[in-house]
Short mmCIF file of C-alpha atoms in Angstrom, two decimals:
data_model
loop_
_atom_site.label_atom_id
_atom_site.label_comp_id
_atom_site.label_asym_id
_atom_site.label_seq_id
_atom_site.Cartn_x
_atom_site.Cartn_y
_atom_site.Cartn_z
CA UNK Q 1 -107.73 65.80 28.30
CA UNK Q 2 -110.53 68.02 27.15
CA UNK Q 3 -109.64 71.71 27.18
CA UNK Q 4 -112.59 73.86 28.13
CA UNK Q 5 -113.11 77.47 27.13
CA UNK Q 6 -113.03 78.39 30.82
CA UNK Q 7 -109.55 76.91 31.12
CA UNK Q 8 -108.47 78.74 27.97
CA UNK Q 9 -109.69 82.11 29.25
CA UNK Q 10 -108.22 81.64 32.73
CA UNK Q 11 -104.87 80.61 31.33
CA UNK Q 12 -104.81 83.57 28.94
CA UNK Q 13 -105.65 86.07 31.66
CA UNK Q 14 -103.10 84.52 34.03
CA UNK Q 15 -100.40 84.74 31.38
CA UNK Q 16 -101.20 88.37 30.61
CA UNK Q 17 -101.19 89.30 34.31
CA UNK Q 18 -97.93 87.46 34.90
CA UNK Q 19 -96.17 89.22 32.02
CA UNK Q 20 -97.72 92.55 33.00
CA UNK Q 21 -96.59 92.11 36.60
CA UNK Q 22 -93.04 91.43 35.45
CA UNK Q 23 -93.12 94.54 33.27
CA UNK Q 24 -94.37 96.64 36.19
CA UNK Q 25 -91.59 95.27 38.44
CA UNK Q 26 -88.94 96.13 35.88
CA UNK Q 27 -90.52 99.54 35.23
CA UNK Q 28 -90.40 100.29 38.97
CA UNK Q 29 -86.72 99.33 39.09
CA UNK Q 30 -86.09 101.51 36.04
CA UNK Q 31 -87.79 104.49 37.72
CA UNK Q 32 -86.04 104.05 41.10
CA UNK Q 33 -82.76 102.65 39.73
CA UNK Q 34 -82.93 100.17 42.63
CA UNK Q 35 -83.15 96.39 42.60
CA UNK Q 36 -84.71 96.36 46.06
CA UNK Q 37 -87.70 98.64 46.55
CA UNK Q 38 -89.41 96.69 49.35
CA UNK Q 39 -88.38 93.85 51.69
CA UNK Q 40 -90.29 91.28 49.62
CA UNK Q 41 -88.06 91.99 46.60
CA UNK Q 42 -85.08 90.38 48.39
CA UNK Q 43 -85.58 89.69 52.13
CA UNK Q 44 -81.99 88.63 52.83
CA UNK Q 45 -80.60 91.45 50.70
CA UNK Q 46 -82.80 93.99 52.49
CA UNK Q 47 -81.59 92.70 55.88
CA UNK Q 48 -77.97 93.03 54.79
CA UNK Q 49 -78.64 96.49 53.36
CA UNK Q 50 -80.15 97.67 56.65
CA UNK Q 51 -77.10 96.42 58.56
CA UNK Q 52 -74.82 98.28 56.17
CA UNK Q 53 -76.88 101.45 56.47
CA UNK Q 54 -76.62 101.20 60.26
CA UNK Q 55 -72.85 100.92 59.89
CA UNK Q 56 -72.85 103.89 57.54
CA UNK Q 57 -74.82 105.95 60.05
CA UNK Q 58 -72.28 105.06 62.76
CA UNK Q 59 -69.41 106.10 60.50
CA UNK Q 60 -71.13 109.44 59.83
CA UNK Q 61 -71.37 110.03 63.60
CA UNK Q 62 -67.73 109.07 64.10
CA UNK Q 63 -66.73 111.61 61.45
CA UNK Q 64 -68.76 114.30 63.24
CA UNK Q 65 -67.02 113.37 66.49
CA UNK Q 66 -63.63 113.57 64.78
CA UNK Q 67 -64.51 117.02 63.40
CA UNK Q 68 -65.40 118.17 66.93
CA UNK Q 69 -62.27 116.63 68.44
CA UNK Q 70 -60.05 118.22 65.80
CA UNK Q 71 -61.57 121.64 66.50
CA UNK Q 72 -61.06 121.34 70.29
CA UNK Q 73 -57.52 120.01 70.00
CA UNK Q 74 -56.53 122.51 67.32
CA UNK Q 75 -57.70 125.32 69.60
CA UNK Q 76 -55.73 123.86 72.52
CA UNK Q 77 -52.66 123.42 70.33
CA UNK Q 78 -52.74 127.04 69.19
CA UNK Q 79 -53.26 128.34 72.73
CA UNK Q 80 -50.44 126.26 74.20
CA UNK Q 81 -48.07 127.44 71.48
CA UNK Q 82 -49.03 131.02 72.31
CA UNK Q 83 -48.51 130.31 76.03
CA UNK Q 84 -45.06 128.97 75.20
CA UNK Q 85 -44.19 132.24 73.46
CA UNK Q 86 -45.39 134.25 76.47
CA UNK Q 87 -43.43 132.05 78.84
CA UNK Q 88 -40.30 132.47 76.75
CA UNK Q 89 -40.59 136.23 77.18
CA UNK Q 90 -41.10 135.83 80.94
CA UNK Q 91 -37.94 133.73 81.14
CA UNK Q 92 -36.09 136.53 79.35
CA UNK Q 93 -37.45 139.05 81.85
CA UNK Q 94 -36.43 136.89 84.82
CA UNK Q 95 -32.93 136.51 83.41
CA UNK Q 96 -32.63 140.25 82.81
CA UNK Q 97 -33.91 141.13 86.28
CA UNK Q 98 -31.53 138.71 87.97
CA UNK Q 99 -28.50 140.56 86.66
CA UNK Q 100 -26.93 143.52 88.42
CA UNK Q 101 -26.92 145.69 85.30
CA UNK Q 102 -30.58 146.75 85.63
CA UNK Q 103 -31.51 149.82 87.62
CA UNK Q 104 -34.49 150.04 89.97
CA UNK Q 105 -36.43 151.99 87.34
CA UNK Q 106 -35.74 149.39 84.66
CA UNK Q 107 -36.92 146.60 86.95
CA UNK Q 108 -40.13 148.55 87.57
CA UNK Q 109 -40.70 148.74 83.82
CA UNK Q 110 -40.25 145.02 83.24
CA UNK Q 111 -42.35 144.34 86.36
CA UNK Q 112 -45.27 146.06 84.63
CA UNK Q 113 -44.67 143.94 81.52
CA UNK Q 114 -44.52 140.76 83.62
CA UNK Q 115 -47.89 141.54 85.22
CA UNK Q 116 -49.41 142.12 81.76
CA UNK Q 117 -47.97 138.83 80.53
CA UNK Q 118 -49.50 137.06 83.51
CA UNK Q 119 -52.87 138.51 82.48
CA UNK Q 120 -52.22 137.20 78.95
CA UNK Q 121 -51.52 133.73 80.32
CA UNK Q 122 -54.77 133.96 82.27
CA UNK Q 123 -56.63 134.72 79.04
CA UNK Q 124 -54.97 131.75 77.31
CA UNK Q 125 -55.88 129.40 80.17
CA UNK Q 126 -59.50 130.63 79.93
CA UNK Q 127 -59.71 129.92 76.19
CA UNK Q 128 -63.01 128.61 74.85
CA UNK Q 129 -64.24 126.70 71.84
CA UNK Q 130 -67.84 127.40 70.84
CA UNK Q 131 -68.44 128.88 74.31
CA UNK Q 132 -66.95 125.92 76.22
CA UNK Q 133 -63.79 126.19 78.31
CA UNK Q 134 -61.11 123.86 76.98
CA UNK Q 135 -58.85 123.88 80.05
CA UNK Q 136 -61.44 123.59 82.87
CA UNK Q 137 -61.87 119.84 82.84
CA UNK Q 138 -65.51 118.88 82.36
CA UNK Q 139 -66.74 122.18 83.86
CA UNK Q 140 -66.98 123.73 80.43
CA UNK Q 141 -69.50 126.38 81.49
CA UNK Q 142 -67.01 128.29 83.66
CA UNK Q 143 -63.65 129.95 83.24
CA UNK Q 144 -60.73 127.70 84.07
CA UNK Q 145 -59.00 130.37 86.18
CA UNK Q 146 -59.67 133.56 88.09
CA UNK Q 147 -57.15 136.11 89.33
CA UNK Q 148 -56.67 136.13 93.12
CA UNK Q 149 -53.87 136.94 95.54
CA UNK Q 150 -51.50 134.60 97.30
CA UNK Q 151 -48.32 134.87 99.32
CA UNK Q 152 -44.62 134.17 99.22
CA UNK Q 153 -42.85 133.85 102.58
CA UNK Q 154 -39.16 134.25 103.33
CA UNK Q 155 -38.45 132.99 106.84
CA UNK Q 156 -35.48 134.01 108.86
CA UNK Q 157 -33.61 131.50 110.97
CA UNK Q 158 -35.86 130.23 113.76
CA UNK Q 159 -39.14 131.43 112.22
CA UNK Q 160 -41.83 129.44 110.43
CA UNK Q 161 -44.58 131.70 109.13
CA UNK Q 162 -47.50 129.96 107.40
CA UNK Q 163 -50.25 131.78 105.48
CA UNK Q 164 -53.57 129.99 105.17
CA UNK Q 165 -55.30 132.40 102.80
CA UNK Q 166 -55.02 135.82 101.21
CA UNK Q 167 -58.15 137.84 100.43
CA UNK Q 168 -58.79 141.21 98.86
CA UNK Q 169 -57.25 142.79 95.78
CA UNK Q 170 -54.36 145.05 94.87
CA UNK Q 171 -52.91 146.24 91.58
CA UNK Q 172 -49.45 146.05 93.08
CA UNK Q 173 -47.58 143.57 95.28
CA UNK Q 174 -47.94 144.25 99.00
CA UNK Q 175 -44.58 143.85 100.74
CA UNK Q 176 -44.68 143.09 104.49
CA UNK Q 177 -41.92 143.15 107.12
CA UNK Q 178 -42.39 142.27 110.79
CA UNK Q 179 -40.99 144.66 113.37
CA UNK Q 180 -41.55 142.26 116.29
CA UNK Q 181 -40.66 138.64 116.84
CA UNK Q 182 -43.10 136.15 118.32
CA UNK Q 183 -45.86 133.60 117.78
CA UNK Q 184 -48.95 134.27 115.70
CA UNK Q 185 -52.14 134.01 117.78
CA UNK Q 186 -50.26 134.46 121.04
CA UNK Q 187 -48.10 137.57 120.88
CA UNK Q 188 -48.83 141.10 119.72
CA UNK Q 189 -46.76 141.54 116.55
CA UNK Q 190 -45.84 144.84 114.95
CA UNK Q 191 -45.44 144.98 111.18
CA UNK Q 192 -45.17 147.43 108.34
CA UNK Q 193 -46.21 147.12 104.72
CA UNK Q 194 -45.64 148.89 101.43
CA UNK Q 195 -47.81 148.97 98.30
CA UNK Q 196 -45.28 150.76 96.08
CA UNK Q 197 -42.21 148.56 96.26
CA UNK Q 198 -40.83 150.01 99.49
CA UNK Q 199 -40.94 153.72 98.66
CA UNK Q 200 -43.50 154.39 101.39
CA UNK Q 201 -44.60 152.34 104.41
CA UNK Q 202 -47.60 151.98 106.67
CA UNK Q 203 -47.46 150.61 110.21
CA UNK Q 204 -49.76 148.05 111.80
CA UNK Q 205 -50.08 145.68 114.74
CA UNK Q 206 -51.38 142.13 114.80
CA UNK Q 207 -53.07 141.93 118.19
CA UNK Q 208 -52.44 139.03 120.55
CA UNK Q 209 -54.96 136.29 119.74
CA UNK Q 210 -55.59 137.68 116.26
CA UNK Q 211 -54.42 135.91 113.07
CA UNK Q 212 -55.61 138.27 110.31
CA UNK Q 213 -52.93 140.58 108.99
CA UNK Q 214 -54.59 143.71 107.58
CA UNK Q 215 -52.71 145.49 104.80
CA UNK Q 216 -55.27 147.96 103.57
CA UNK Q 217 -57.27 146.31 100.80
CA UNK Q 218 -55.54 142.96 101.30
CA UNK Q 219 -55.79 140.61 104.28
CA UNK Q 220 -53.57 137.64 105.04
CA UNK Q 221 -54.91 134.88 107.30
CA UNK Q 222 -51.89 133.56 109.21
CA UNK Q 223 -51.74 130.11 110.77
CA UNK Q 224 -51.95 130.27 114.53
CA UNK Q 225 -48.80 128.99 116.20
CA UNK Q 226 -46.45 129.91 113.35
CA UNK Q 227 -43.59 132.24 114.29
CA UNK Q 228 -42.01 135.39 112.84
CA UNK Q 229 -38.71 137.19 113.32
CA UNK Q 230 -38.35 140.96 113.28
CA UNK Q 231 -36.39 142.54 110.46
CA UNK Q 232 -33.41 144.74 111.15
CA UNK Q 233 -33.13 148.28 109.99
CA UNK Q 234 -34.98 149.24 106.80
CA UNK Q 235 -33.27 147.71 103.81
CA UNK Q 236 -31.48 144.95 105.69
CA UNK Q 237 -34.35 142.50 105.23
CA UNK Q 238 -32.93 139.88 107.63
CA UNK Q 239 -36.23 138.87 109.28
CA UNK Q 240 -39.53 137.33 108.19
CA UNK Q 241 -40.71 138.90 104.95
CA UNK Q 242 -44.04 138.43 103.20
CA UNK Q 243 -45.02 139.17 99.60
CA UNK Q 244 -48.77 139.38 98.93
CA UNK Q 245 -48.73 139.07 95.15
CA UNK Q 246 -51.00 138.02 92.25
CA UNK Q 247 -51.97 134.40 91.73
CA UNK Q 248 -54.35 132.32 89.61
CA UNK Q 249 -56.93 129.97 91.11
CA UNK Q 250 -58.16 126.97 89.13
CA UNK Q 251 -61.96 126.69 88.99
CA UNK Q 252 -62.31 123.51 86.94
CA UNK Q 253 -62.34 119.95 88.22
CA UNK Q 254 -59.57 117.40 88.53
CA UNK Q 255 -59.49 113.91 87.08
CA UNK Q 256 -59.83 111.03 89.59
CA UNK Q 257 -59.99 113.31 92.63
CA UNK Q 258 -62.86 112.38 94.93
CA UNK Q 259 -65.17 114.42 97.16
CA UNK Q 260 -66.63 112.99 100.36
CA UNK Q 261 -70.22 113.58 101.49
CA UNK Q 262 -70.81 113.05 105.22
CA UNK Q 263 -74.17 111.65 106.33
CA UNK Q 264 -74.41 112.21 110.06
CA UNK Q 265 -74.00 114.85 112.76
CA UNK Q 266 -70.54 113.93 114.03
CA UNK Q 267 -68.23 117.02 114.19
CA UNK Q 268 -65.55 115.64 111.87
CA UNK Q 269 -64.33 116.30 108.33
CA UNK Q 270 -63.45 113.67 105.76
CA UNK Q 271 -61.31 113.57 102.66
CA UNK Q 272 -60.51 110.79 100.21
CA UNK Q 273 -57.22 109.93 98.54
CA UNK Q 274 -56.69 107.44 95.75
CA UNK Q 275 -58.13 106.62 92.34
CA UNK Q 276 -61.77 105.63 92.40
CA UNK Q 277 -63.63 104.32 89.35
CA UNK Q 278 -67.01 104.54 91.07
CA UNK Q 279 -68.62 105.68 94.31
CA UNK Q 280 -67.80 103.96 97.59
CA UNK Q 281 -69.97 104.20 100.73
CA UNK Q 282 -68.23 103.87 104.13
CA UNK Q 283 -70.25 103.11 107.28
CA UNK Q 284 -68.97 103.40 110.85
CA UNK Q 285 -70.16 100.28 112.72
CA UNK Q 286 -68.47 100.99 116.04
CA UNK Q 287 -67.90 104.66 116.83
CA UNK Q 288 -65.51 106.37 119.16
CA UNK Q 289 -63.10 109.28 119.36
CA UNK Q 290 -60.49 110.15 116.77
CA UNK Q 291 -58.14 108.59 115.90
CA UNK Q 292 -59.94 105.39 116.90
CA UNK Q 293 -60.05 102.45 116.92
CA UNK Q 294 -63.18 102.06 114.75
CA UNK Q 295 -64.95 99.18 113.12
CA UNK Q 296 -66.37 99.93 109.68
CA UNK Q 297 -67.89 98.48 106.51
CA UNK Q 298 -67.91 99.68 102.93
CA UNK Q 299 -70.15 99.20 99.91
CA UNK Q 300 -69.32 99.63 96.23
CA UNK Q 301 -72.93 99.28 95.04
CA UNK Q 302 -74.72 102.03 96.89
CA UNK Q 303 -75.43 100.01 100.04
CA UNK Q 304 -77.02 96.95 98.41
CA UNK Q 305 -74.29 94.78 99.92
CA UNK Q 306 -71.49 95.48 102.39
CA UNK Q 307 -67.96 94.29 103.06
CA UNK Q 308 -67.83 94.10 106.87
CA UNK Q 309 -65.32 93.40 109.61
CA UNK Q 310 -62.77 96.12 108.88
CA UNK Q 311 -60.93 98.06 111.60
CA UNK Q 312 -58.73 101.16 111.81
CA UNK Q 313 -56.84 102.78 114.67
CA UNK Q 314 -55.56 105.90 112.88
CA UNK Q 315 -58.80 107.39 111.50
CA UNK Q 316 -57.87 106.12 108.02
CA UNK Q 317 -60.49 103.86 106.42
CA UNK Q 318 -58.98 101.69 103.68
CA UNK Q 319 -61.38 101.09 100.78
CA UNK Q 320 -61.05 99.86 97.17
CA UNK Q 321 -59.00 102.41 95.23
CA UNK Q 322 -57.67 104.37 98.21
CA UNK Q 323 -58.74 105.51 101.67
CA UNK Q 324 -60.89 107.99 103.58
CA UNK Q 325 -59.27 110.02 106.34
CA UNK Q 326 -61.23 111.70 109.16
CA UNK Q 327 -60.05 114.83 110.96
CA UNK Q 328 -61.63 116.87 113.80
CA UNK Q 329 -63.97 119.70 112.83
CA UNK Q 330 -65.08 121.30 116.06
CA UNK Q 331 -65.04 117.91 117.75
CA UNK Q 332 -63.53 114.43 117.40
CA UNK Q 333 -66.35 112.02 118.23
CA UNK Q 334 -67.70 109.73 115.50
CA UNK Q 335 -71.10 108.15 116.11
CA UNK Q 336 -72.23 104.65 115.21
CA UNK Q 337 -73.95 104.55 111.83
CA UNK Q 338 -72.29 107.65 110.35
CA UNK Q 339 -71.67 107.21 106.64
CA UNK Q 340 -69.26 108.81 104.18
CA UNK Q 341 -69.89 108.69 100.43
CA UNK Q 342 -66.81 108.92 98.21
CA UNK Q 343 -67.76 110.54 94.89
CA UNK Q 344 -65.01 110.40 92.22
CA UNK Q 345 -64.71 113.27 89.77
CA UNK Q 346 -64.37 112.74 86.05
CA UNK Q 347 -62.81 115.75 84.36
CA UNK Q 348 -62.28 114.07 80.99
CA UNK Q 349 -64.53 114.71 77.99
CA UNK Q 350 -64.07 111.69 75.72
CA UNK Q 351 -65.56 111.23 72.25
CA UNK Q 352 -65.74 108.02 70.25
CA UNK Q 353 -63.70 108.24 67.06
CA UNK Q 354 -64.19 104.68 65.85
CA UNK Q 355 -65.74 101.32 66.77
CA UNK Q 356 -62.92 100.67 69.25
CA UNK Q 357 -61.18 104.03 69.68
CA UNK Q 358 -61.78 107.25 71.58
CA UNK Q 359 -59.91 110.44 72.46
CA UNK Q 360 -60.04 112.97 75.28
CA UNK Q 361 -60.63 116.39 73.75
CA UNK Q 362 -60.34 118.65 76.80
CA UNK Q 363 -57.59 119.37 79.31
CA UNK Q 364 -57.26 119.86 83.06
CA UNK Q 365 -55.69 123.31 83.40
CA UNK Q 366 -54.25 122.55 86.84
CA UNK Q 367 -52.05 119.86 85.32
CA UNK Q 368 -50.69 122.29 82.70
CA UNK Q 369 -50.69 125.79 84.20
CA UNK Q 370 -50.72 124.91 87.90
CA UNK Q 371 -51.86 127.80 90.09
CA UNK Q 372 -53.96 127.42 93.23
CA UNK Q 373 -56.85 125.01 93.56
CA UNK Q 374 -59.20 123.73 96.23
CA UNK Q 375 -59.04 119.93 96.62
CA UNK Q 376 -62.31 118.03 96.60
CA UNK Q 377 -63.83 118.24 100.05
CA UNK Q 378 -61.48 121.05 101.08
CA UNK Q 379 -62.29 124.68 101.84
CA UNK Q 380 -58.90 126.35 101.30
CA UNK Q 381 -57.00 126.80 98.06
CA UNK Q 382 -53.49 125.33 97.94
CA UNK Q 383 -50.72 125.43 95.36
CA UNK Q 384 -50.87 122.63 92.80
CA UNK Q 385 -48.10 120.07 92.91
CA UNK Q 386 -45.34 119.82 91.90
CA UNK Q 387 -44.47 123.29 93.16
CA UNK Q 388 -41.27 123.54 91.11
CA UNK Q 389 -43.32 123.17 87.88
CA UNK Q 390 -46.26 125.37 88.86
CA UNK Q 391 -46.40 127.94 86.05
CA UNK Q 392 -48.83 130.47 87.52
CA UNK Q 393 -47.18 130.39 90.94
CA UNK Q 394 -43.75 130.94 89.37
CA UNK Q 395 -45.05 133.88 87.34
CA UNK Q 396 -46.88 135.32 90.38
CA UNK Q 397 -43.72 135.12 92.45
CA UNK Q 398 -41.72 136.75 89.65
CA UNK Q 399 -44.17 139.66 89.52
CA UNK Q 400 -43.92 140.02 93.31
CA UNK Q 401 -40.13 140.05 93.26
CA UNK Q 402 -39.94 142.46 90.32
CA UNK Q 403 -42.38 144.91 91.89
CA UNK Q 404 -40.30 144.95 95.06
CA UNK Q 405 -36.97 145.15 93.20
CA UNK Q 406 -35.71 141.80 94.53
CA UNK Q 407 -32.89 140.63 92.28
CA UNK Q 408 -32.23 137.34 94.10
CA UNK Q 409 -35.91 136.42 94.01
CA UNK Q 410 -36.07 136.98 90.25
CA UNK Q 411 -33.07 134.67 89.83
CA UNK Q 412 -34.82 131.98 91.90
CA UNK Q 413 -37.87 132.18 89.62
CA UNK Q 414 -35.87 131.51 86.47
CA UNK Q 415 -35.38 127.81 87.23
CA UNK Q 416 -39.07 127.41 88.13
CA UNK Q 417 -40.13 129.08 84.88
CA UNK Q 418 -37.84 126.78 82.90
CA UNK Q 419 -39.32 123.66 84.49
CA UNK Q 420 -42.86 124.99 84.07
CA UNK Q 421 -42.07 125.61 80.40
CA UNK Q 422 -40.97 121.99 80.04
CA UNK Q 423 -44.26 120.85 81.56
CA UNK Q 424 -46.15 123.08 79.14
CA UNK Q 425 -44.20 121.62 76.22
CA UNK Q 426 -45.08 118.08 77.29
CA UNK Q 427 -48.77 119.06 77.41
CA UNK Q 428 -48.52 120.59 73.93
CA UNK Q 429 -46.88 117.40 72.67
CA UNK Q 430 -49.72 115.33 74.13
CA UNK Q 431 -52.26 117.48 72.29
CA UNK Q 432 -50.26 117.14 69.07
CA UNK Q 433 -50.16 113.37 69.49
CA UNK Q 434 -53.94 113.27 69.78
CA UNK Q 435 -54.28 115.35 66.62
CA UNK Q 436 -52.11 112.82 64.77
CA UNK Q 437 -54.27 109.98 66.06
CA UNK Q 438 -57.33 111.72 64.68
CA UNK Q 439 -55.80 111.75 61.19
CA UNK Q 440 -55.51 107.97 61.26
CA UNK Q 441 -58.95 107.61 62.84
CA UNK Q 442 -60.48 109.68 60.04
CA UNK Q 443 -58.75 107.56 57.37
CA UNK Q 444 -59.97 104.37 59.01
CA UNK Q 445 -63.57 105.58 59.33
CA UNK Q 446 -63.63 106.89 55.76
CA UNK Q 447 -62.38 103.51 54.50
CA UNK Q 448 -65.16 101.66 56.33
CA UNK Q 449 -67.64 104.24 55.09
CA UNK Q 450 -66.50 103.81 51.48
CA UNK Q 451 -66.72 100.02 51.73
CA UNK Q 452 -70.21 100.17 53.22
CA UNK Q 453 -71.42 102.49 50.47
CA UNK Q 454 -70.00 100.16 47.80
CA UNK Q 455 -71.71 97.14 49.35
CA UNK Q 456 -75.04 98.96 49.63
CA UNK Q 457 -74.76 99.97 45.98
CA UNK Q 458 -73.99 96.39 44.99
CA UNK Q 459 -77.07 95.14 46.86
CA UNK Q 460 -79.54 97.87 45.94
CA UNK Q 461 -78.54 99.61 42.74
CA UNK Q 462 -79.87 98.22 39.46
CA UNK Q 463 -77.60 97.36 36.53
CA UNK Q 464 -78.97 99.75 33.89
CA UNK Q 465 -77.69 97.73 30.94
CA UNK Q 466 -79.12 94.49 32.26
CA UNK Q 467 -82.34 96.22 33.31
CA UNK Q 468 -82.85 97.68 29.81
CA UNK Q 469 -82.34 94.27 28.26
CA UNK Q 470 -84.72 92.58 30.73
CA UNK Q 471 -87.35 95.25 30.16
CA UNK Q 472 -87.18 94.76 26.36
CA UNK Q 473 -87.56 91.00 26.81
CA UNK Q 474 -90.50 91.49 29.13
CA UNK Q 475 -92.22 93.81 26.64
CA UNK Q 476 -91.71 91.25 23.84
CA UNK Q 477 -93.09 88.46 25.99
CA UNK Q 478 -96.08 90.57 26.99
CA UNK Q 479 -96.85 91.48 23.38
CA UNK Q 480 -96.60 87.81 22.40
CA UNK Q 481 -99.03 86.86 25.16
CA UNK Q 482 -101.45 89.55 23.99
CA UNK Q 483 -101.33 88.36 20.36
CA UNK Q 484 -101.73 84.71 21.16
CA UNK Q 485 -104.50 85.43 23.64
CA UNK Q 486 -106.34 87.55 21.05
CA UNK Q 487 -106.24 84.69 18.54
CA UNK Q 488 -107.51 82.21 21.10
CA UNK Q 489 -110.28 84.55 22.20
CA UNK Q 490 -111.53 84.83 18.55
CA UNK Q 491 -112.27 81.07 18.26
CA UNK Q 492 -115.96 80.25 17.96
CA UNK Q 493 -117.87 77.01 18.55
CA UNK Q 494 -117.74 76.28 14.81
CA UNK Q 495 -113.92 76.54 14.85
CA UNK Q 496 -113.86 74.12 17.68
CA UNK Q 497 -116.17 71.64 15.88
#
């Protein structure tokens, strides 16, 4: 084959460019210390590297979540331990006050301490982390509790006084005795009350047909139809007695409790009971008068499809997860087409701490401290169950008994405080368990993170020793190409001939 000068020149230039390109590639790797500087360098390696970097980014976010969870739970742990110390002191006070060795003056002194300790518990329950309430469920922008007033009733034989609500404020327990027997809302009832533990008294009368008991700056709304018995002579205390004392009302939300929204003009109220994972819509297909019978349908997808053919004869509509119960509210007629939307509450704040793990970082104060709360769909605050473990109610009752020098009442509170303390300890243990979980979650995430970084380094990082050797070889090859090309380029036609 005849070799032309054009072929010689093209081959020489191609060889120089090829060697120069290799040198530039190795120089770029030397400057960046990376084997892969663009997808074309190693398409499959680049794809794997991007997947690993995505994993690494996820691990970084998990570690941030763990940091946040640890801060929330550490704050809760510290506050619950402090609450335990306060409660221990309150138990000591209750035990001291229940003995006969304390004088009236000494009980007044420890009563003042008990009220201050209740305020301290209120501050603990309203603790925040970075401006967010840690015991208010998912309502982190509000205090978990507020100080209100509630009541403790001691009925005499044959009486059954019920208090719907206490409004107003007082720095001292209001002690009420009835001087007449009868039925609230029907009979005129005389009463007297004291705001200084029984040293002085003021007289009043609850008019026939009236249910609001006025005690100066505090009013008690009594339930119509409940009955009272008159006390005997002052100091005997053998009739219906009422303590209007401090209490704490929970302002946060409650896990799994559901509110009901009524769409329609029927004069009825509705409440839901059960555990609902999502909203449920109930439609009355055949109306009537409470308690029924009614025909109804329900939908779990916002009304896109309905489960029909259901009936009830006791105003209780069974639905997935629980039931909706209707009660009169100025009337008892339910019209065709009325609908009731069950909206479940979610009080939990959950953060992801790993690819398949998560932890709840907040707490529902009602389940730890108790107190009063208004159920979803309700309009009146009630005491949180179980009553025998309700911390704030036990402390409020203790303050009321101490401020009225009631030794037997203080003794009754001791058992409630002990059981409330046990409930608090269980809650603290739950928080501690979550903190331990986070330690293992952090170790697991850091292990995955370390492995991902090692794999990325293996794919991307250049071997400096090998790179130096390859670069020297490339330079030698390039110089050889230059020398040989220079000799070829110097050939003339005479050399060829």
